């Protein structure tokens, strides 16, 4: 079995990842670490976790095989490096770190330690996105020309904390959502972005100079151009993902979500077809792939390198918004 230690008494672990680990036949949660001993104990009790600790050292010395890191973003780097040094596999939340240089350090450390490092880009595990990727790879829309991603949401009140107040913790919508859009575009298109131009805004929710809305235009290696919209402040917007090709269009609705929801429609000269896809829980599939990777079978659904790519892309979007110029994307891989 794989014994997990949770680094961070977080909302995402409570809402999705604890269940996803327990959904595996060989997954077990051994301990949780919080910087506050009281929060660690309360979190362990509420979630039926046998042990609660308040230092990373204590967690890494306990009988665990892997850590799931879901602390605020500025903490991921040091926590992942310490876990790798201790020989524990690491599933880390996105963004991997605050800078792409730090993310590269994490990937190098994982390689040196011989541990598996994954980035928790859950959308790669969505049946909808996998169906789109397969349809494109099979040539069903001909040559891809352009893509549009609609991923502007309303940040729930219980999450209106560090994301909109703490730049030093990696707040802002670009590190929160643009990283996912960059990764999902790479995954669905099977292509890498070369360049981005972006505008950001503070539409009234985020403070401390942080952005709560972004629109990005991406150029991919194949020549595809894409646009993406990320936001925290749009209460009534739908999400979606479209890819338009020479012979067809894929139009997915309500698919930029944590749930296995939404629909994917293929429109060609023959008419319209709803694509069917599996409805497995996204986070559970992420865990299944990760456990297989630990056993030497395949890779996590998003690797550390994928995490470097998405963070490099988000970093370039922020640089573009600040400079008013298009910025090249070079993950230095
Ligand atoms: P939370 O704000 O819920 O948790 C982050 C940290 O905040 C915790 O580790 C905890 O620190 C601290 N914290 C939590 N509750 C309190 C409290 N009541 N008082 C003081 N501190 C508290 O963050 P999220 O779960 O929303 O996000 C965590 C990470 O996961 C981020 O990196 C984020 O980007 C990522 N994420 C990824 C998603 C995905 O689908 N891939 C979705 C949502 C988030 P401590 O551990 O020390 O107690």
Tab-separated table of C-alpha atoms and ligand atoms in Angstrom:
chain	number	residue	atom	x	y	z
A	1	UNK	CA	0.000	0.000	0.000
A	2	UNK	CA	1.005	3.648	-0.362
A	3	UNK	CA	1.042	5.520	2.947
A	4	UNK	CA	0.446	9.244	2.424
A	5	UNK	CA	1.359	12.210	4.583
A	6	UNK	CA	-0.620	15.385	3.965
A	7	UNK	CA	1.485	18.552	4.013
A	8	UNK	CA	-1.060	21.279	4.733
A	9	UNK	CA	-4.441	21.164	6.446
A	10	UNK	CA	-6.057	22.570	3.325
A	11	UNK	CA	-9.496	22.928	1.774
A	12	UNK	CA	-8.537	21.029	-1.395
A	13	UNK	CA	-7.350	18.026	0.616
A	14	UNK	CA	-10.548	18.037	2.682
A	15	UNK	CA	-12.848	18.478	-0.322
A	16	UNK	CA	-11.199	16.162	-2.844
A	17	UNK	CA	-7.821	14.589	-2.165
A	18	UNK	CA	-8.517	12.697	1.059
A	19	UNK	CA	-11.383	10.897	-0.675
A	20	UNK	CA	-9.283	10.353	-3.797
A	21	UNK	CA	-6.494	8.681	-1.792
A	22	UNK	CA	-8.995	6.522	0.076
A	23	UNK	CA	-10.680	5.567	-3.200
A	24	UNK	CA	-7.508	3.653	-4.162
A	25	UNK	CA	-7.419	0.007	-3.095
A	26	UNK	CA	-3.827	0.605	-1.950
A	27	UNK	CA	-4.092	4.176	-0.628
A	28	UNK	CA	-3.928	5.152	3.014
A	29	UNK	CA	-3.560	8.489	4.836
A	30	UNK	CA	-1.128	8.079	7.697
A	31	UNK	CA	-0.699	11.628	8.990
A	32	UNK	CA	-1.430	15.300	8.432
A	33	UNK	CA	0.918	18.205	9.045
A	34	UNK	CA	-0.229	21.733	9.809
A	35	UNK	CA	1.938	24.604	11.017
A	36	UNK	CA	-0.526	24.937	13.883
A	37	UNK	CA	-0.679	21.958	16.305
A	38	UNK	CA	-4.318	22.783	17.164
A	39	UNK	CA	-5.362	22.854	13.504
A	40	UNK	CA	-3.457	19.635	12.814
A	41	UNK	CA	-5.266	17.827	15.640
A	42	UNK	CA	-8.686	19.178	14.711
A	43	UNK	CA	-8.159	18.368	11.012
A	44	UNK	CA	-6.998	14.830	11.823
A	45	UNK	CA	-10.018	14.246	14.053
A	46	UNK	CA	-12.513	15.655	11.529
A	47	UNK	CA	-11.063	13.592	8.691
A	48	UNK	CA	-10.292	10.342	10.515
A	49	UNK	CA	-6.519	10.668	10.058
A	50	UNK	CA	-4.565	8.657	12.659
A	51	UNK	CA	-1.701	11.092	13.304
A	52	UNK	CA	-1.320	14.881	13.464
A	53	UNK	CA	2.054	16.630	13.452
A	54	UNK	CA	3.140	20.257	13.313
A	55	UNK	CA	6.560	20.009	11.686
A	56	UNK	CA	7.577	18.690	8.308
A	57	UNK	CA	10.509	16.938	9.944
A	58	UNK	CA	8.182	14.877	12.140
A	59	UNK	CA	6.019	14.003	9.149
A	60	UNK	CA	9.003	12.918	7.047
A	61	UNK	CA	10.345	10.771	9.898
A	62	UNK	CA	7.031	8.934	10.226
A	63	UNK	CA	6.191	5.748	8.315
A	64	UNK	CA	5.027	7.240	5.002
A	65	UNK	CA	5.854	6.634	1.332
A	66	UNK	CA	4.573	9.834	-0.267
A	67	UNK	CA	3.495	13.371	0.543
A	68	UNK	CA	0.708	15.448	-0.934
A	69	UNK	CA	1.661	19.138	-0.694
A	70	UNK	CA	-1.281	21.556	-0.639
A	71	UNK	CA	0.028	24.450	1.409
A	72	UNK	CA	0.097	28.003	0.083
A	73	UNK	CA	2.326	28.327	-2.960
A	74	UNK	CA	5.410	29.943	-1.403
A	75	UNK	CA	5.914	26.847	0.783
A	76	UNK	CA	5.859	24.174	-1.942
A	77	UNK	CA	9.553	24.520	-2.904
A	78	UNK	CA	11.177	23.882	0.494
A	79	UNK	CA	8.624	21.226	1.433
A	80	UNK	CA	9.123	19.308	-1.817
A	81	UNK	CA	12.920	19.518	-1.547
A	82	UNK	CA	12.829	18.187	2.032
A	83	UNK	CA	10.481	15.357	1.045
A	84	UNK	CA	12.710	14.391	-1.890
A	85	UNK	CA	15.779	14.380	0.380
A	86	UNK	CA	13.865	12.044	2.713
A	87	UNK	CA	13.112	9.726	-0.224
A	88	UNK	CA	9.340	10.363	-0.255
A	89	UNK	CA	7.379	10.626	-3.487
A	90	UNK	CA	5.781	14.032	-3.985
A	91	UNK	CA	2.431	14.971	-5.446
A	92	UNK	CA	2.518	18.768	-5.347
A	93	UNK	CA	-0.225	21.275	-5.968
A	94	UNK	CA	0.033	23.829	-8.709
A	95	UNK	CA	1.774	26.162	-9.148
A	96	UNK	CA	4.786	24.004	-8.251
A	97	UNK	CA	6.509	27.112	-6.867
A	98	UNK	CA	6.539	30.896	-7.231
A	99	UNK	CA	9.063	30.896	-10.088
A	100	UNK	CA	9.900	28.520	-12.920
A	101	UNK	CA	13.532	28.488	-11.727
A	102	UNK	CA	12.357	27.087	-8.376
A	103	UNK	CA	10.183	24.528	-10.163
A	104	UNK	CA	13.234	23.383	-12.131
A	105	UNK	CA	15.116	22.985	-8.843
A	106	UNK	CA	12.294	20.751	-7.568
A	107	UNK	CA	12.322	18.564	-10.675
A	108	UNK	CA	16.110	18.219	-10.507
A	109	UNK	CA	15.913	17.256	-6.816
A	110	UNK	CA	13.249	14.639	-7.515
A	111	UNK	CA	15.369	13.151	-10.286
A	112	UNK	CA	18.483	13.084	-8.078
A	113	UNK	CA	16.536	11.398	-5.270
A	114	UNK	CA	14.871	8.903	-7.617
A	115	UNK	CA	11.381	9.776	-6.392
A	116	UNK	CA	8.213	10.391	-8.404
A	117	UNK	CA	7.158	14.057	-8.630
A	118	UNK	CA	3.721	14.944	-9.974
A	119	UNK	CA	1.872	18.251	-10.427
A	120	UNK	CA	-1.798	18.136	-9.476
A	121	UNK	CA	-3.223	19.553	-12.723
A	122	UNK	CA	-6.543	17.779	-12.237
A	123	UNK	CA	-8.044	18.783	-15.602
A	124	UNK	CA	-5.805	16.336	-17.506
A	125	UNK	CA	-7.826	13.652	-15.736
A	126	UNK	CA	-11.191	14.929	-16.937
A	127	UNK	CA	-12.906	12.584	-19.396
A	128	UNK	CA	-14.010	15.647	-21.372
A	129	UNK	CA	-10.462	16.882	-21.945
A	130	UNK	CA	-9.172	13.412	-22.734
A	131	UNK	CA	-11.969	12.952	-25.288
A	132	UNK	CA	-10.996	16.254	-26.925
A	133	UNK	CA	-7.310	15.334	-27.001
A	134	UNK	CA	-8.139	11.949	-28.579
A	135	UNK	CA	-10.475	13.488	-31.164
A	136	UNK	CA	-7.793	15.993	-32.207
A	137	UNK	CA	-5.046	13.349	-32.317
A	138	UNK	CA	-7.332	11.158	-34.470
A	139	UNK	CA	-7.719	14.009	-36.958
A	140	UNK	CA	-11.431	14.488	-36.364
A	141	UNK	CA	-11.252	18.303	-36.660
A	142	UNK	CA	-8.559	18.260	-39.348
A	143	UNK	CA	-5.745	20.695	-38.708
A	144	UNK	CA	-6.262	22.636	-35.450
A	145	UNK	CA	-6.369	26.391	-36.058
A	146	UNK	CA	-7.511	28.161	-32.899
A	147	UNK	CA	-8.635	27.473	-29.333
A	148	UNK	CA	-10.654	29.404	-26.747
A	149	UNK	CA	-10.706	28.720	-23.024
A	150	UNK	CA	-13.390	30.220	-20.777
A	151	UNK	CA	-12.286	29.803	-17.182
A	152	UNK	CA	-13.520	32.849	-15.338
A	153	UNK	CA	-15.416	31.893	-12.197
A	154	UNK	CA	-16.484	33.399	-8.889
A	155	UNK	CA	-14.031	32.609	-6.101
A	156	UNK	CA	-16.169	31.087	-3.320
A	157	UNK	CA	-16.312	33.170	-0.142
A	158	UNK	CA	-14.525	30.498	1.925
A	159	UNK	CA	-11.536	30.773	-0.464
A	160	UNK	CA	-11.381	34.586	-0.478
A	161	UNK	CA	-8.195	34.566	1.618
A	162	UNK	CA	-4.526	34.415	0.582
A	163	UNK	CA	-5.439	34.196	-3.139
A	164	UNK	CA	-6.655	37.810	-3.104
A	165	UNK	CA	-4.564	39.335	-0.305
A	166	UNK	CA	-1.075	37.801	-0.235
A	167	UNK	CA	1.281	38.320	-3.197
A	168	UNK	CA	4.088	36.727	-1.172
A	169	UNK	CA	2.053	33.491	-0.922
A	170	UNK	CA	1.600	33.364	-4.690
A	171	UNK	CA	-1.870	34.892	-4.785
A	172	UNK	CA	-3.583	36.174	-7.928
A	173	UNK	CA	-5.638	34.539	-10.628
A	174	UNK	CA	-2.716	33.887	-12.975
A	175	UNK	CA	-0.846	31.565	-10.584
A	176	UNK	CA	-4.182	30.073	-9.545
A	177	UNK	CA	-6.051	29.476	-12.816
A	178	UNK	CA	-3.885	30.495	-15.801
A	179	UNK	CA	-1.477	27.680	-14.871
A	180	UNK	CA	-4.344	25.200	-15.319
A	181	UNK	CA	-5.383	26.716	-18.647
A	182	UNK	CA	-1.831	26.655	-19.993
A	183	UNK	CA	-1.512	23.020	-18.954
A	184	UNK	CA	-4.900	21.994	-20.353
A	185	UNK	CA	-4.174	23.707	-23.678
A	186	UNK	CA	-0.867	21.820	-23.908
A	187	UNK	CA	-2.600	18.559	-23.048
A	188	UNK	CA	-5.619	18.883	-25.342
A	189	UNK	CA	-3.685	20.288	-28.314
A	190	UNK	CA	-0.636	18.062	-27.808
A	191	UNK	CA	1.394	21.181	-28.498
A	192	UNK	CA	3.553	23.659	-26.591
A	193	UNK	CA	3.054	27.429	-26.286
A	194	UNK	CA	5.861	29.638	-27.615
A	195	UNK	CA	4.633	33.110	-26.711
A	196	UNK	CA	1.929	34.935	-24.741
A	197	UNK	CA	0.422	38.373	-24.613
A	198	UNK	CA	-1.770	39.199	-21.631
A	199	UNK	CA	-3.844	41.872	-19.944
A	200	UNK	CA	-4.748	41.580	-16.273
A	201	UNK	CA	-7.162	43.545	-14.115
A	202	UNK	CA	-8.174	44.122	-10.513
A	203	UNK	CA	-11.921	44.104	-10.809
A	204	UNK	CA	-12.655	44.774	-7.156
A	205	UNK	CA	-12.013	41.555	-5.265
A	206	UNK	CA	-8.223	41.237	-5.040
A	207	UNK	CA	-6.094	43.763	-3.158
A	208	UNK	CA	-2.375	44.347	-2.555
A	209	UNK	CA	-1.755	44.837	-6.278
A	210	UNK	CA	-2.932	41.304	-7.115
A	211	UNK	CA	-4.898	40.574	-10.294
A	212	UNK	CA	-8.314	38.909	-10.151
A	213	UNK	CA	-8.895	38.703	-13.905
A	214	UNK	CA	-6.700	37.900	-16.909
A	215	UNK	CA	-7.031	37.509	-20.649
A	216	UNK	CA	-4.188	35.836	-22.496
A	217	UNK	CA	-3.399	35.186	-26.151
A	218	UNK	CA	-1.091	32.261	-26.827
A	219	UNK	CA	0.884	31.192	-29.903
A	220	UNK	CA	1.701	27.479	-30.175
A	221	UNK	CA	4.521	25.707	-32.041
A	222	UNK	CA	2.150	24.303	-34.675
A	223	UNK	CA	0.863	27.816	-35.438
A	224	UNK	CA	-2.361	27.409	-33.427
A	225	UNK	CA	-3.387	30.595	-31.618
A	226	UNK	CA	-5.443	30.404	-28.421
A	227	UNK	CA	-7.150	32.761	-26.050
A	228	UNK	CA	-7.864	32.146	-22.373
A	229	UNK	CA	-9.880	34.083	-19.813
A	230	UNK	CA	-9.342	33.543	-16.109
A	231	UNK	CA	-11.178	35.354	-13.350
A	232	UNK	CA	-12.329	35.311	-9.718
A	233	UNK	CA	-15.115	37.873	-9.977
A	234	UNK	CA	-17.647	36.740	-12.609
A	235	UNK	CA	-20.618	35.320	-10.739
A	236	UNK	CA	-22.700	34.330	-13.745
A	237	UNK	CA	-20.210	33.132	-16.374
A	238	UNK	CA	-20.118	29.595	-17.815
A	239	UNK	CA	-16.851	27.757	-18.388
A	240	UNK	CA	-15.867	26.148	-21.668
A	241	UNK	CA	-13.116	24.978	-23.980
A	242	UNK	CA	-13.253	25.135	-27.783
A	243	UNK	CA	-10.866	23.989	-30.480
A	244	UNK	CA	-11.568	24.950	-34.070
A	245	UNK	CA	-9.925	23.087	-36.924
A	246	UNK	CA	-9.956	22.964	-40.723
A	247	UNK	CA	-12.550	20.150	-40.786
A	248	UNK	CA	-14.404	20.494	-37.514
A	249	UNK	CA	-14.871	22.184	-34.166
A	250	UNK	CA	-14.895	20.777	-30.660
A	251	UNK	CA	-17.125	22.746	-28.334
A	252	UNK	CA	-17.025	21.737	-24.679
A	253	UNK	CA	-19.256	23.359	-22.075
A	254	UNK	CA	-18.925	23.428	-18.297
A	255	UNK	CA	-15.659	21.497	-18.372
A	256	UNK	CA	-13.259	23.821	-16.502
A	257	UNK	CA	-14.332	22.406	-13.176
A	258	UNK	CA	-13.274	20.058	-10.406
A	259	UNK	CA	-16.170	17.695	-11.132
A	260	UNK	CA	-16.423	15.114	-13.954
A	261	UNK	CA	-19.113	17.265	-15.541
A	262	UNK	CA	-19.948	19.008	-18.805
A	263	UNK	CA	-20.345	18.041	-22.437
A	264	UNK	CA	-18.217	17.875	-25.581
A	265	UNK	CA	-19.774	18.393	-29.004
A	266	UNK	CA	-18.007	17.691	-32.302
A	267	UNK	CA	-19.333	19.703	-35.256
A	268	UNK	CA	-18.239	18.798	-38.798
A	269	UNK	CA	-19.724	18.831	-42.307
A	270	UNK	CA	-21.608	15.673	-41.251
A	271	UNK	CA	-23.424	17.474	-38.449
A	272	UNK	CA	-23.174	17.539	-34.678
A	273	UNK	CA	-22.208	14.682	-32.391
A	274	UNK	CA	-22.029	14.591	-28.587
A	275	UNK	CA	-18.842	12.761	-27.610
A	276	UNK	CA	-19.214	10.295	-24.781
A	277	UNK	CA	-16.508	10.143	-22.145
A	278	UNK	CA	-15.874	8.551	-18.789
A	279	UNK	CA	-17.060	10.292	-15.634
A	280	UNK	CA	-14.401	9.095	-13.220
A	281	UNK	CA	-13.554	11.499	-10.415
A	282	UNK	CA	-10.654	13.668	-11.649
A	283	UNK	CA	-8.643	13.545	-8.439
A	284	UNK	CA	-9.141	9.814	-8.009
A	285	UNK	CA	-7.752	9.206	-11.499
A	286	UNK	CA	-4.811	11.492	-10.707
A	287	UNK	CA	-4.054	9.330	-7.647
A	288	UNK	CA	-4.397	6.096	-9.611
A	289	UNK	CA	-1.859	7.289	-12.172
A	290	UNK	CA	0.450	8.462	-9.395
A	291	UNK	CA	0.303	5.118	-7.587
A	292	UNK	CA	1.057	3.333	-10.876
A	293	UNK	CA	4.041	5.653	-11.437
A	294	UNK	CA	5.368	4.746	-7.977
A	295	UNK	CA	5.184	1.093	-9.051
A	296	UNK	CA	7.200	1.979	-12.143
A	297	UNK	CA	4.234	1.944	-14.531
A	298	UNK	CA	3.992	5.123	-16.564
A	299	UNK	CA	4.039	8.699	-15.329
A	300	UNK	CA	1.814	10.881	-13.153
A	301	UNK	CA	-0.913	12.436	-15.319
A	302	UNK	CA	0.959	15.736	-15.026
A	303	UNK	CA	4.691	15.406	-14.362
A	304	UNK	CA	7.088	17.832	-12.720
A	305	UNK	CA	8.125	18.918	-16.225
A	306	UNK	CA	4.490	19.701	-17.013
A	307	UNK	CA	4.455	21.805	-13.838
A	308	UNK	CA	7.538	23.689	-15.056
A	309	UNK	CA	5.774	24.357	-18.368
A	310	UNK	CA	2.560	25.675	-16.816
A	311	UNK	CA	4.424	27.892	-14.362
A	312	UNK	CA	6.736	29.237	-17.088
A	313	UNK	CA	3.647	30.062	-19.142
A	314	UNK	CA	1.915	31.813	-16.219
A	315	UNK	CA	5.093	33.713	-15.366
A	316	UNK	CA	5.338	34.885	-18.993
A	317	UNK	CA	1.681	36.018	-18.880
A	318	UNK	CA	2.396	38.124	-15.779
A	319	UNK	CA	5.514	39.589	-17.402
A	320	UNK	CA	3.490	40.432	-20.488
A	321	UNK	CA	0.755	42.118	-18.454
A	322	UNK	CA	3.387	44.176	-16.618
A	323	UNK	CA	5.422	45.144	-19.677
A	324	UNK	CA	2.704	45.537	-22.296
A	325	UNK	CA	4.701	43.299	-24.632
A	326	UNK	CA	4.390	39.718	-25.876
A	327	UNK	CA	6.730	37.408	-23.935
A	328	UNK	CA	8.452	34.206	-25.136
A	329	UNK	CA	7.841	31.023	-23.149
A	330	UNK	CA	10.989	28.996	-22.529
A	331	UNK	CA	10.769	26.298	-19.847
A	332	UNK	CA	14.520	25.548	-20.275
A	333	UNK	CA	13.903	21.800	-20.367
B	1	LIG	P1	-6.317	26.673	1.932
B	1	LIG	O1	-6.313	28.124	2.163
B	1	LIG	O2	-7.515	25.895	2.282
B	1	LIG	O3	-5.084	25.992	2.674
B	1	LIG	C1	-3.753	26.453	2.493
B	1	LIG	C2	-3.065	26.572	3.842
B	1	LIG	O4	-3.706	27.587	4.585
B	1	LIG	C3	-3.160	25.326	4.688
B	1	LIG	O5	-2.055	24.495	4.426
B	1	LIG	C4	-3.178	25.863	6.109
B	1	LIG	O6	-1.898	25.893	6.679
B	1	LIG	C5	-3.650	27.286	5.967
B	1	LIG	N1	-4.999	27.381	6.568
B	1	LIG	C6	-6.096	26.679	6.218
B	1	LIG	N2	-7.135	27.022	7.007
B	1	LIG	C7	-6.678	27.952	7.849
B	1	LIG	C8	-7.251	28.696	8.901
B	1	LIG	N3	-8.529	28.534	9.242
B	1	LIG	N4	-6.481	29.581	9.558
B	1	LIG	C9	-5.183	29.747	9.213
B	1	LIG	N5	-4.590	29.061	8.237
B	1	LIG	C10	-5.319	28.181	7.569
B	1	LIG	O7	-5.889	26.474	0.408
B	1	LIG	P2	-6.501	25.628	-0.779
B	1	LIG	O8	-6.857	24.265	-0.374
B	1	LIG	O9	-7.520	26.408	-1.459
B	1	LIG	O10	-5.185	25.569	-1.736
B	1	LIG	C11	-4.018	24.907	-1.322
B	1	LIG	C12	-3.109	24.610	-2.515
B	1	LIG	O11	-3.805	23.774	-3.423
B	1	LIG	C13	-2.662	25.802	-3.323
B	1	LIG	O12	-1.374	25.548	-3.823
B	1	LIG	C14	-3.646	25.852	-4.465
B	1	LIG	O13	-3.119	26.479	-5.609
B	1	LIG	C15	-3.909	24.389	-4.702
B	1	LIG	N6	-5.244	24.066	-5.226
B	1	LIG	C16	-5.354	23.221	-6.296
B	1	LIG	C17	-6.564	22.847	-6.794
B	1	LIG	C18	-6.641	21.857	-7.911
B	1	LIG	O14	-7.743	21.504	-8.310
B	1	LIG	N7	-5.554	21.353	-8.432
B	1	LIG	C19	-7.812	23.387	-6.227
B	1	LIG	C20	-7.613	24.229	-5.068
B	1	LIG	C21	-6.360	24.536	-4.603
B	1	LIG	P3	-1.423	24.726	7.657
B	1	LIG	O15	-1.286	23.531	6.819
B	1	LIG	O16	-0.152	25.214	8.215
B	1	LIG	O17	-2.506	24.550	8.664
